[in-house]
Coordinates of C-alpha atoms and ligand atoms in Angstrom, one line a residue:
X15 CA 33.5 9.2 3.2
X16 CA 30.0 11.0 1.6
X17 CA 28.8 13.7 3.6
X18 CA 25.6 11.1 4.9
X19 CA 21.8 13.2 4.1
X20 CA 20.3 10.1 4.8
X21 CA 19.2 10.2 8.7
X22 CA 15.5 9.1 8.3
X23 CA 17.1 5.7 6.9
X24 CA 18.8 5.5 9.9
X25 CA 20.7 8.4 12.1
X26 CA 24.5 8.3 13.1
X27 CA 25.0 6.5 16.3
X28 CA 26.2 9.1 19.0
X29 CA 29.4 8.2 20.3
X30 CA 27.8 8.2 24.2
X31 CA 25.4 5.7 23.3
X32 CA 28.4 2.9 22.2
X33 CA 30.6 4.0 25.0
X34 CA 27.2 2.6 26.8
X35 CA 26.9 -0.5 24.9
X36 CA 30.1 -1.8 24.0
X37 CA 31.1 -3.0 28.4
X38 CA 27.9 -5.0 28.0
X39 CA 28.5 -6.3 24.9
X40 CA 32.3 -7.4 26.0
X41 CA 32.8 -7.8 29.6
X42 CA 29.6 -9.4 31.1
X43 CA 28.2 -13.1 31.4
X44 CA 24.4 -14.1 31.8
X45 CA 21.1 -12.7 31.1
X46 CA 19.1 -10.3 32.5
X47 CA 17.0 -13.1 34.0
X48 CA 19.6 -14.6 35.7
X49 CA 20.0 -13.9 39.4
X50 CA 23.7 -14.0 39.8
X51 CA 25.5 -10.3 39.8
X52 CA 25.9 -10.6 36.1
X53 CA 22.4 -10.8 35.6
X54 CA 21.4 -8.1 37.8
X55 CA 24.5 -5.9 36.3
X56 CA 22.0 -6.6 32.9
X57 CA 18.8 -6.2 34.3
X58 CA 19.9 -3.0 36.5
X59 CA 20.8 -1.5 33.0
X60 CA 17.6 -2.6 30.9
X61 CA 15.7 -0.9 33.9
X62 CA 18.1 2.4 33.7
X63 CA 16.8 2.4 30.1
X64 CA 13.5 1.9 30.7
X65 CA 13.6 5.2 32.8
X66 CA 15.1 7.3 30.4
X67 CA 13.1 5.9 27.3
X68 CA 10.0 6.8 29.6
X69 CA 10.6 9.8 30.4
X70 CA 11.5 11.2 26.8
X71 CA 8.3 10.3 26.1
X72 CA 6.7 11.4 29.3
X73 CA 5.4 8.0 31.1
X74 CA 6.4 5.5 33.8
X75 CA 8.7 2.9 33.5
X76 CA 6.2 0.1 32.9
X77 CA 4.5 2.0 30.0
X78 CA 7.3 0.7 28.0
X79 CA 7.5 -2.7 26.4
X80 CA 10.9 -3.2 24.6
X81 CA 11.2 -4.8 21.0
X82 CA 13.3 -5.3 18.1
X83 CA 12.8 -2.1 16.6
X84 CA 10.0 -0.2 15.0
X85 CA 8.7 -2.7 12.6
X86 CA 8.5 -5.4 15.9
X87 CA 6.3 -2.2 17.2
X88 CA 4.1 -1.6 14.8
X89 CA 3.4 -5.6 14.3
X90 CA 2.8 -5.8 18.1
X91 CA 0.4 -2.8 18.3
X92 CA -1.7 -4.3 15.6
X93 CA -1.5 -8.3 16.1
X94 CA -1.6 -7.9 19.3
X95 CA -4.9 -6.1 19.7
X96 CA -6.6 -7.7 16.8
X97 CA -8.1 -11.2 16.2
X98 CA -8.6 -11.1 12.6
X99 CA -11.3 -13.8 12.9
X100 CA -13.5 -11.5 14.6
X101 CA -13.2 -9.4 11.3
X102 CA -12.6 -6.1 13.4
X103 CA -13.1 -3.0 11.7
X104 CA -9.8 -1.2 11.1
X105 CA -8.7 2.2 9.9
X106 CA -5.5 3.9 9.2
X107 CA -3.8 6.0 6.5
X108 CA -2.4 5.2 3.3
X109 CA 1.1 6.5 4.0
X110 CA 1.9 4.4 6.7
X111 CA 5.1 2.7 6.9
X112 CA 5.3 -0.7 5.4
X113 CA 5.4 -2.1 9.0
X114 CA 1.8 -1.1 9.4
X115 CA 0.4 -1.4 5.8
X116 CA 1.6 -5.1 5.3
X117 CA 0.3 -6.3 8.4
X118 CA -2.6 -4.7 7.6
X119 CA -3.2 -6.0 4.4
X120 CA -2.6 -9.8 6.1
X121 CA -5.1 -9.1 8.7
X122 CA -7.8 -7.8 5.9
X123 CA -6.6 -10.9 4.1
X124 CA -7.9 -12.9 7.2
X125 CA -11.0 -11.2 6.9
X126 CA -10.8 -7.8 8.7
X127 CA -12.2 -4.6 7.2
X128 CA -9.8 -2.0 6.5
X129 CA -10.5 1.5 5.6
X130 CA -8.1 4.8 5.1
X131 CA -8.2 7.9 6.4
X132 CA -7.2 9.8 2.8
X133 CA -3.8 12.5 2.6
X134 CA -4.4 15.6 1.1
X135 CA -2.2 17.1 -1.9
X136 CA -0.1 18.8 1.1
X137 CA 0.3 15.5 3.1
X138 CA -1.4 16.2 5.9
X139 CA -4.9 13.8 6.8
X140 CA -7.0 16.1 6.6
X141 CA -9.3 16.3 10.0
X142 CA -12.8 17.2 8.5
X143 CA -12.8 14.1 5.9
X144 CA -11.0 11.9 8.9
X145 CA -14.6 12.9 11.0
X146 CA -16.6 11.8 8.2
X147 CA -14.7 8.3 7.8
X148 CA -14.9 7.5 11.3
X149 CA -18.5 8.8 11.8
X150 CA -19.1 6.0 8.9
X151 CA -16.7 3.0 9.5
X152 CA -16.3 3.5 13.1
X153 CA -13.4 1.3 13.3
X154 CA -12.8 -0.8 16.6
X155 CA -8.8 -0.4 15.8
X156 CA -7.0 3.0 14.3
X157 CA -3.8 3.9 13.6
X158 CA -2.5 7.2 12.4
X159 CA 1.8 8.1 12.4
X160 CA 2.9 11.2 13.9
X161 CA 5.2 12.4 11.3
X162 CA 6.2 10.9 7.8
X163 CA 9.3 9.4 7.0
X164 CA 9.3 10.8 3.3
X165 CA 8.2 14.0 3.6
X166 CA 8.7 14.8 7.3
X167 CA 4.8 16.1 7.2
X168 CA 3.2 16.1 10.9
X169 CA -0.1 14.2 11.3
X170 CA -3.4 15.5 13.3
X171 CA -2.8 12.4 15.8
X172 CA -4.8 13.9 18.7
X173 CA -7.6 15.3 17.3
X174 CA -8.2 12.0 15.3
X175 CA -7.9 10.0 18.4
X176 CA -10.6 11.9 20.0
X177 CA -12.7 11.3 17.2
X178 CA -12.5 7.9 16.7
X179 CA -12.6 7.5 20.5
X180 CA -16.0 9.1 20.5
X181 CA -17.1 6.7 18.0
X182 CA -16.4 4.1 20.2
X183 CA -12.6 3.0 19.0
X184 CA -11.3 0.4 21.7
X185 CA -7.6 0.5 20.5
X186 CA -5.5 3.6 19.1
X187 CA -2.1 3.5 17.9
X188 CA 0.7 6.4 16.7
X189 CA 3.7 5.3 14.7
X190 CA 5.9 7.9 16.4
X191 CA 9.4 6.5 15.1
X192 CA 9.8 9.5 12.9
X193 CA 9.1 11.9 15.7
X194 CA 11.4 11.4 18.8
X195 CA 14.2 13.1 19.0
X196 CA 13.1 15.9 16.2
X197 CA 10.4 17.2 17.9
X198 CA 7.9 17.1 21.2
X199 CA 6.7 14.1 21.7
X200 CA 4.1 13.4 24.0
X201 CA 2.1 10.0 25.1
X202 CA -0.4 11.3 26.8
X203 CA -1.1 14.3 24.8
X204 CA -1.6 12.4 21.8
X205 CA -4.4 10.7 23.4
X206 CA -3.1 7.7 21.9
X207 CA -3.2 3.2 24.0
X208 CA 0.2 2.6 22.1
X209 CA 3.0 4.0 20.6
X210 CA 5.9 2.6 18.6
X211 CA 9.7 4.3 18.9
X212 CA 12.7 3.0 17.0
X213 CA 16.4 3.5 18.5
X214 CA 18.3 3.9 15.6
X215 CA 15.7 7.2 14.2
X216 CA 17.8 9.4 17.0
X217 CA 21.3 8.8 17.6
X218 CA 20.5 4.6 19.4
X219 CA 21.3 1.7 17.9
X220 CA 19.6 -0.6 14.9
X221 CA 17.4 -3.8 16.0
X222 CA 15.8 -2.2 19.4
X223 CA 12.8 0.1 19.6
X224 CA 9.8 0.1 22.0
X225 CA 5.8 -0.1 22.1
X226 CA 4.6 2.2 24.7
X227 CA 0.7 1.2 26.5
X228 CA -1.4 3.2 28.1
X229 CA -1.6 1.8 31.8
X230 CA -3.6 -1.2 31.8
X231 CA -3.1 -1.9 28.4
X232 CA -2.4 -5.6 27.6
X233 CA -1.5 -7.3 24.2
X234 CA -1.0 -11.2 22.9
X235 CA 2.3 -11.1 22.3
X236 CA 4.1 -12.0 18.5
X237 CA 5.8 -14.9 19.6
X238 CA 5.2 -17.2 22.2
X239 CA 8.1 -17.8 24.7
X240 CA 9.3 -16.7 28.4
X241 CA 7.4 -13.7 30.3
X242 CA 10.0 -11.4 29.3
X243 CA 8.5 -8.0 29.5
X244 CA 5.7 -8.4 31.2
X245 CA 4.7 -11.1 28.9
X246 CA 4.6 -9.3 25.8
X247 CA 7.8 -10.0 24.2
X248 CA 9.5 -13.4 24.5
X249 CA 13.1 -13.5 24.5
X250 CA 16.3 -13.0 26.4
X251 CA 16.5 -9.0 26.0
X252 CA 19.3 -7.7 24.3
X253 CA 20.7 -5.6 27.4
X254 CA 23.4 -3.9 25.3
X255 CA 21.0 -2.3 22.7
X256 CA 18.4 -1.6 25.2
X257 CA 20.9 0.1 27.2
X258 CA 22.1 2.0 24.2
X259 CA 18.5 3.2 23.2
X260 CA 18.2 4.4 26.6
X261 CA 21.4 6.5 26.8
X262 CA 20.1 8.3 23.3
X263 CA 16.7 9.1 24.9
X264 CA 18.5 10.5 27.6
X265 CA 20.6 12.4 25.1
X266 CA 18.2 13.6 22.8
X267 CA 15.8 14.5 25.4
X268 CA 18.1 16.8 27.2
X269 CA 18.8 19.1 23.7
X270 CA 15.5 18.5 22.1
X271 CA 14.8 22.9 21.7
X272 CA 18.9 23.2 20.2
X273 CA 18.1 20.3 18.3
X274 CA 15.4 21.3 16.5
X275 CA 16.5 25.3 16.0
X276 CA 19.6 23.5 14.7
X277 CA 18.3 21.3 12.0
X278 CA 15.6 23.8 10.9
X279 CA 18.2 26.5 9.8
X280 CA 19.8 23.8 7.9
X281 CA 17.4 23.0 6.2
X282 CA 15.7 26.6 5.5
X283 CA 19.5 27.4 4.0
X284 CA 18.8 23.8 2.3
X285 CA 15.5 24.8 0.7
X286 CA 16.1 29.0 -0.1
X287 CA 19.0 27.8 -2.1
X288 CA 16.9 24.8 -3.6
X289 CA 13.8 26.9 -4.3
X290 CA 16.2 29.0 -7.2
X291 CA 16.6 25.4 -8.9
X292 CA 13.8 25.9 -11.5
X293 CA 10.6 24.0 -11.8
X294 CA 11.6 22.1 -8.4
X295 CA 8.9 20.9 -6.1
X296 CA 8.9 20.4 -2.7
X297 CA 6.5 17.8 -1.1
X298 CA 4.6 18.5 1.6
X299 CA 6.0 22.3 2.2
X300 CA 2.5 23.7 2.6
X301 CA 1.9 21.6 5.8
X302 CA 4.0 21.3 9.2
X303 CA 6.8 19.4 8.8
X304 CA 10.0 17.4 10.9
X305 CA 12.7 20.1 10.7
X306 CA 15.2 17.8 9.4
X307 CA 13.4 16.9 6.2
X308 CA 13.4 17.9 2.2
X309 CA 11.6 15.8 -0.1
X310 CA 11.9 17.4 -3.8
X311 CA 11.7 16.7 -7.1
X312 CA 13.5 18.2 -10.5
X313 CA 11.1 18.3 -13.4
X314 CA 13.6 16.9 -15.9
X315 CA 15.7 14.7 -13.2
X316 CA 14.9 11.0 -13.1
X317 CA 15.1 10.5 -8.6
X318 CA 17.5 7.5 -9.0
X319 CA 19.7 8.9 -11.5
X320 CA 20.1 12.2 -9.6
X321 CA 20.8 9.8 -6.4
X322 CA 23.5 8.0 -8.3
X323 CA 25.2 11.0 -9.8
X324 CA 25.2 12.4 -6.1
X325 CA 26.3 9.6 -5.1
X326 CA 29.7 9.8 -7.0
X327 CA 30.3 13.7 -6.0
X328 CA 29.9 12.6 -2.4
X329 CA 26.7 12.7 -1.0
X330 CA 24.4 10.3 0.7
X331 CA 20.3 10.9 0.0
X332 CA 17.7 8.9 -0.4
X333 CA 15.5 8.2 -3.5
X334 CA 11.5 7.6 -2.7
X335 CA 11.3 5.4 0.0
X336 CA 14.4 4.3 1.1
X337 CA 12.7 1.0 2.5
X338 CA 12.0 0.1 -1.0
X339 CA 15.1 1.0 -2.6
X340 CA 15.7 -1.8 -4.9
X341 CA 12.3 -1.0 -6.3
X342 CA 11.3 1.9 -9.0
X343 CA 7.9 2.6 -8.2
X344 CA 6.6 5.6 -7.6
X345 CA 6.8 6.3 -3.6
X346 CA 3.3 5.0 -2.1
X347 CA 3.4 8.1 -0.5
X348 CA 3.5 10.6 -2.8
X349 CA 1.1 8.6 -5.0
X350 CA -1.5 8.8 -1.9
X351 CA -1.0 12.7 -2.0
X352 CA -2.1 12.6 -5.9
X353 CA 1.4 13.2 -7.1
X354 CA 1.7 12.5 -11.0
X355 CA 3.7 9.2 -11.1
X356 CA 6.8 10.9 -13.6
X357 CA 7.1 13.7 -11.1
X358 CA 6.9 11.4 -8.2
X359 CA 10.0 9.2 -10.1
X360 CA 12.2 12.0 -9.6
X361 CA 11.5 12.9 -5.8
X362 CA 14.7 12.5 -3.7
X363 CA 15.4 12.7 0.1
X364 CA 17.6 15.4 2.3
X365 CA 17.3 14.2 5.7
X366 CA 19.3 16.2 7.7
X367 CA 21.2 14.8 11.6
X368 CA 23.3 16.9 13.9
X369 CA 26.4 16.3 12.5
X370 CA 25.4 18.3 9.5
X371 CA 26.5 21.6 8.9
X372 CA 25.8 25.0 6.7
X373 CA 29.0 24.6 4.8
X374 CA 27.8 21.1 4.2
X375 CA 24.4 22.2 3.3
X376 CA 25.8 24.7 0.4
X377 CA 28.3 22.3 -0.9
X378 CA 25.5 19.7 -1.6
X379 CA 23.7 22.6 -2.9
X380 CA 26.6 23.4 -5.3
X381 CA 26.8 20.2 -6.4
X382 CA 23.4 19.3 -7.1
X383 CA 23.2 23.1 -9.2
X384 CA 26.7 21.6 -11.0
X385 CA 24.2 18.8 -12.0
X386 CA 21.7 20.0 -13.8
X387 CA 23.9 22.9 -15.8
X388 CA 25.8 19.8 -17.3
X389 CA 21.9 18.9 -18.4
X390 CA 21.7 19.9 -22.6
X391 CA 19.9 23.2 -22.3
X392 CA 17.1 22.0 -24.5
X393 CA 16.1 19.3 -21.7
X394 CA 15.9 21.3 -18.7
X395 CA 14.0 24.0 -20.7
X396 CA 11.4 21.8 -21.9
X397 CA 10.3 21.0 -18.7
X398 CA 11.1 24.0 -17.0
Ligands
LIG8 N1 7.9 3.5 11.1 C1 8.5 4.5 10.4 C2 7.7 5.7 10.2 C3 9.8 4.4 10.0 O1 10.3 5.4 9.3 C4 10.5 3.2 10.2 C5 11.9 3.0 9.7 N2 12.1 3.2 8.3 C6 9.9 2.1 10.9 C7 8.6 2.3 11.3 C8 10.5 0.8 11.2 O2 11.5 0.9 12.2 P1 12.7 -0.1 12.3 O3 13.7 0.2 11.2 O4 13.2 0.1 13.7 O5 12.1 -1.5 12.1

C-alpha cells in the first residue's frame, strides 16, 4: 500500500464513521419515510446527523439540506436560485471547482451574464479589485469558495459578501467543501444564504454532502420528486451515508484546534525540506492557506511524470487538478493566477490527512530528492 498524499481527492474514511454506517446499511428494512420502527430507526438517525452536521458549522438543524455530495451542492445553490431566462447577472471566481464553473457556463449559455471576480499571482481574490467588479456588474447571484482545492489558498468570503450585499446581491453562496474539518468554519460569520459541504473532504463517506440556507431561504429543487427535505431534494435519503457524514462532523468538530496544529507541522517539515529542492515553486505560499496543502512545481519536472515516478516508489499525490486527471492541461487554476503554462505542467499535489506522519513526510521527501539526482546534471542545471 502507497503512503496516500492525496486527501483533497478525497480523505480516508475514519473508522467511527463506518462502525456508524455499516448497521444501517445491513440490518434494517424501509425508508426513512416509512412509519413503521424501521423507518423511524432511519429517520431518528438522518435527524442525529442533521444535528451534528449543524452544529460543525454553527446552525440549526433545519439550515441543512442533505445532497449527494458537493457537486449536488453547488448545482443546487446555483439552479436553484437562478432562472436563466431572466438573464440574471452572476459573478464568481475563476478558480471555482468544476461543479460551479460548468453550471455556470450552462446558465450563461441560457442567457445569463457571468462575470469573475480575478485571483491574484498569490491566489487570493483580491478585495479592492472584487469592490470595483461589483460596484460595476452588481450581480443579483455571487459565489466565492472558502478555500481552494489546489492550492489550499483561503478566500476573502466575508468581506465580498458584504460588498456585493451592499450592491444589492439577492443570493450569496460559499463553496466550503475544502474548508470543514481543516479549519473554522463558520455560516453566519461568512455572511453567506448557502453553503455547500462534502462528506468525504473530512473523514465521511463519498456520494453525500449538504447545502446549508440561511433561515428562510427557499430553492427549486434539481429534480422533481417526493418532499424529501423540505422539498428541496427528491429522493428516498440514503440514511447510512447521511449517518456517516454526521458521525465525521461530530468527529472532526470535536479536534478541529489538534487537527489543524497537527497537519500544519507536517507540512512546514514538508515545505522546509522542499524549499532546498532548487528552482521549486510553491503556489499560493504568499497568501493564507488550508494547513494540509503543498502545491509545487520542479522547474525541469514534467507534474505527471513526477506523479508516475512517485507513484512506483510508493506515494500517492496528485497532479493539477485531480478532477481532471485524465486531462494534460494546465490546471485552470493556476492559469487564473498568471502561471506560465510549462511551469504550471509540472505542479503536483501534497495533501496531507491525519493519518500522515513526520517520518512519512521525510521519506516522501527523500524520495522525491532521489528523483531528481537520477535527472542528467545538464537538465536540472539548465533550468535551475
Ligand atoms: N467543491 C470543491 C472545492 C471540491 O474540492 C470538490 C471535490 N473535489 C467539490 C466541490 C465536489 O464535491 P463532491 O466530490 O462531493 O461532489
Amino acid at each position: 500500500m502507497s503512503v496516500y498524499f492525496d486527501h483533497n481527492a478525497s480523505s480516508t474514511l475514519l473508522p467511527e464513521v463506518l462502525d456508524t454506517m455499516l448497521p444501517l446499511m445491513s440490518g434494517t428494512h424501509g425508508n426513512a419515510s416509512s412509519l413503521h420502527g424501521s423507518g423511524r430507526l432511519l429517520r431518528s438517525a438522518i435527524e442525529t446527523a442533521r444535528g451534528q452536521v449543524a452544529a460543525l458549522v454553527g446552525v440549526s438543524p433545519a439550515q441543512v439540506v442533505f445532497t449527494g455530495g458537493g457537486t449536488e451542492a453547488n448545482n443546487l445553490a446555483l439552479k436553484g436560485s437562478v432562472d436563466a431566462c431572466s438573464a440574471p447577472r452572476l459573478m464568481s471566481s475563476p478558480i471555482e471547482h468544476a461543479s460551479l464553473l460548468e453550471p455556470l457556463r450552462q446558465l450563461k449559455d441560457q442567457g445569463a451574464g457571468v462575470e469573475w471576480l480575478p485571483v491574484g499571482g498569490d491566489g487570493c481574490v483580491d478585495v479592492q479589485v472584487a469592490a470595483e467588479r461589483i460596484a460595476a456588474h452588481r450581480p443579483q447571484w455571487l459565489s466565492l469558495q472558502r478555500a481552494n482545492n489546489e492550492t489550499g489558498v483561503l478566500q476573502p468570503v466575508a468581506e465580498v459578501a458584504a460588498l456585493a450585499r451592499e450592491h444589492g446581491a439577492e443570493r450569496l453562496h460559499c463553496d466550503a467543501t475544502q474548508m470543514a474539518g481543516k479549519g473554522p468554519l463558520s455560516f453566519d460569520a461568512l455572511g453567506v444564504d448557502l453553503m455547500t459541504l462534502s462528506a468525504h473532504k473530512f473523514g465521511g463517506p463519498q456520494g453525500v454532502g449538504a447545502l446549508i440556507l440561511r433561515p428562510g431561504v427557499c430553492l427549486q429543487p434539481l429534480l422533481a420528486g417526493g418532499p424529501q427535505e423540505q422539498g428541496m431534494r427528491a429522493g428516498t435519503e440514503n440514511a447510512a451515508l447521511i449517518a456517516g457524514f454526521g458521525k465525521a462532523a461530530e468527529m472532526v468538530a470535536k479536534e478541529l484546534p489538534e487537527r489543524e496544529a497537527f497537519l500544519l507541522e507536517l507540512r512546514t517539515r514538508f515545505e522546509r525540506r522542499l524549499k532546498e529542492i532548487e528552482g521549486v515553486v510553491i503556489f499560493g505560499a504568499a497568501a493564507e492557506r488550508l494547513p494540509n496543502t503543498s502545491f509545487f512545481a520542479i522547474p525541469y519536472y514534467h507534474g505527471e511524470t513526477l506523479l508516475m515516478e512517485l507513484d512506483k516508489a510508493g506515494f500517492a499525490l496528485a497532479s493539477g487538478s485531480a478532477c481532471h486527471s485524465e486531462v494534460t492541461r494546465p490546471s485552470h487554476v493556476l492559469t487564473a493566477m498568471g502561471v506560465d503554462e510549462d511551469l504550471a505542467l509540472n505542479a503536483v499535489r501534497v495533501s496531507l490527512g491525519m493519518e500522515n506522519s513526520l517520518q512519512q513526510v521525510d521519506r516522501l521527501i527523500d524520495a522525491l530528492q532521489q528523483l531528481i539526482n537520477r535527472l542528467p546534471a545538464a537538465m536540472r542545471q539548465h533550468h535551475g
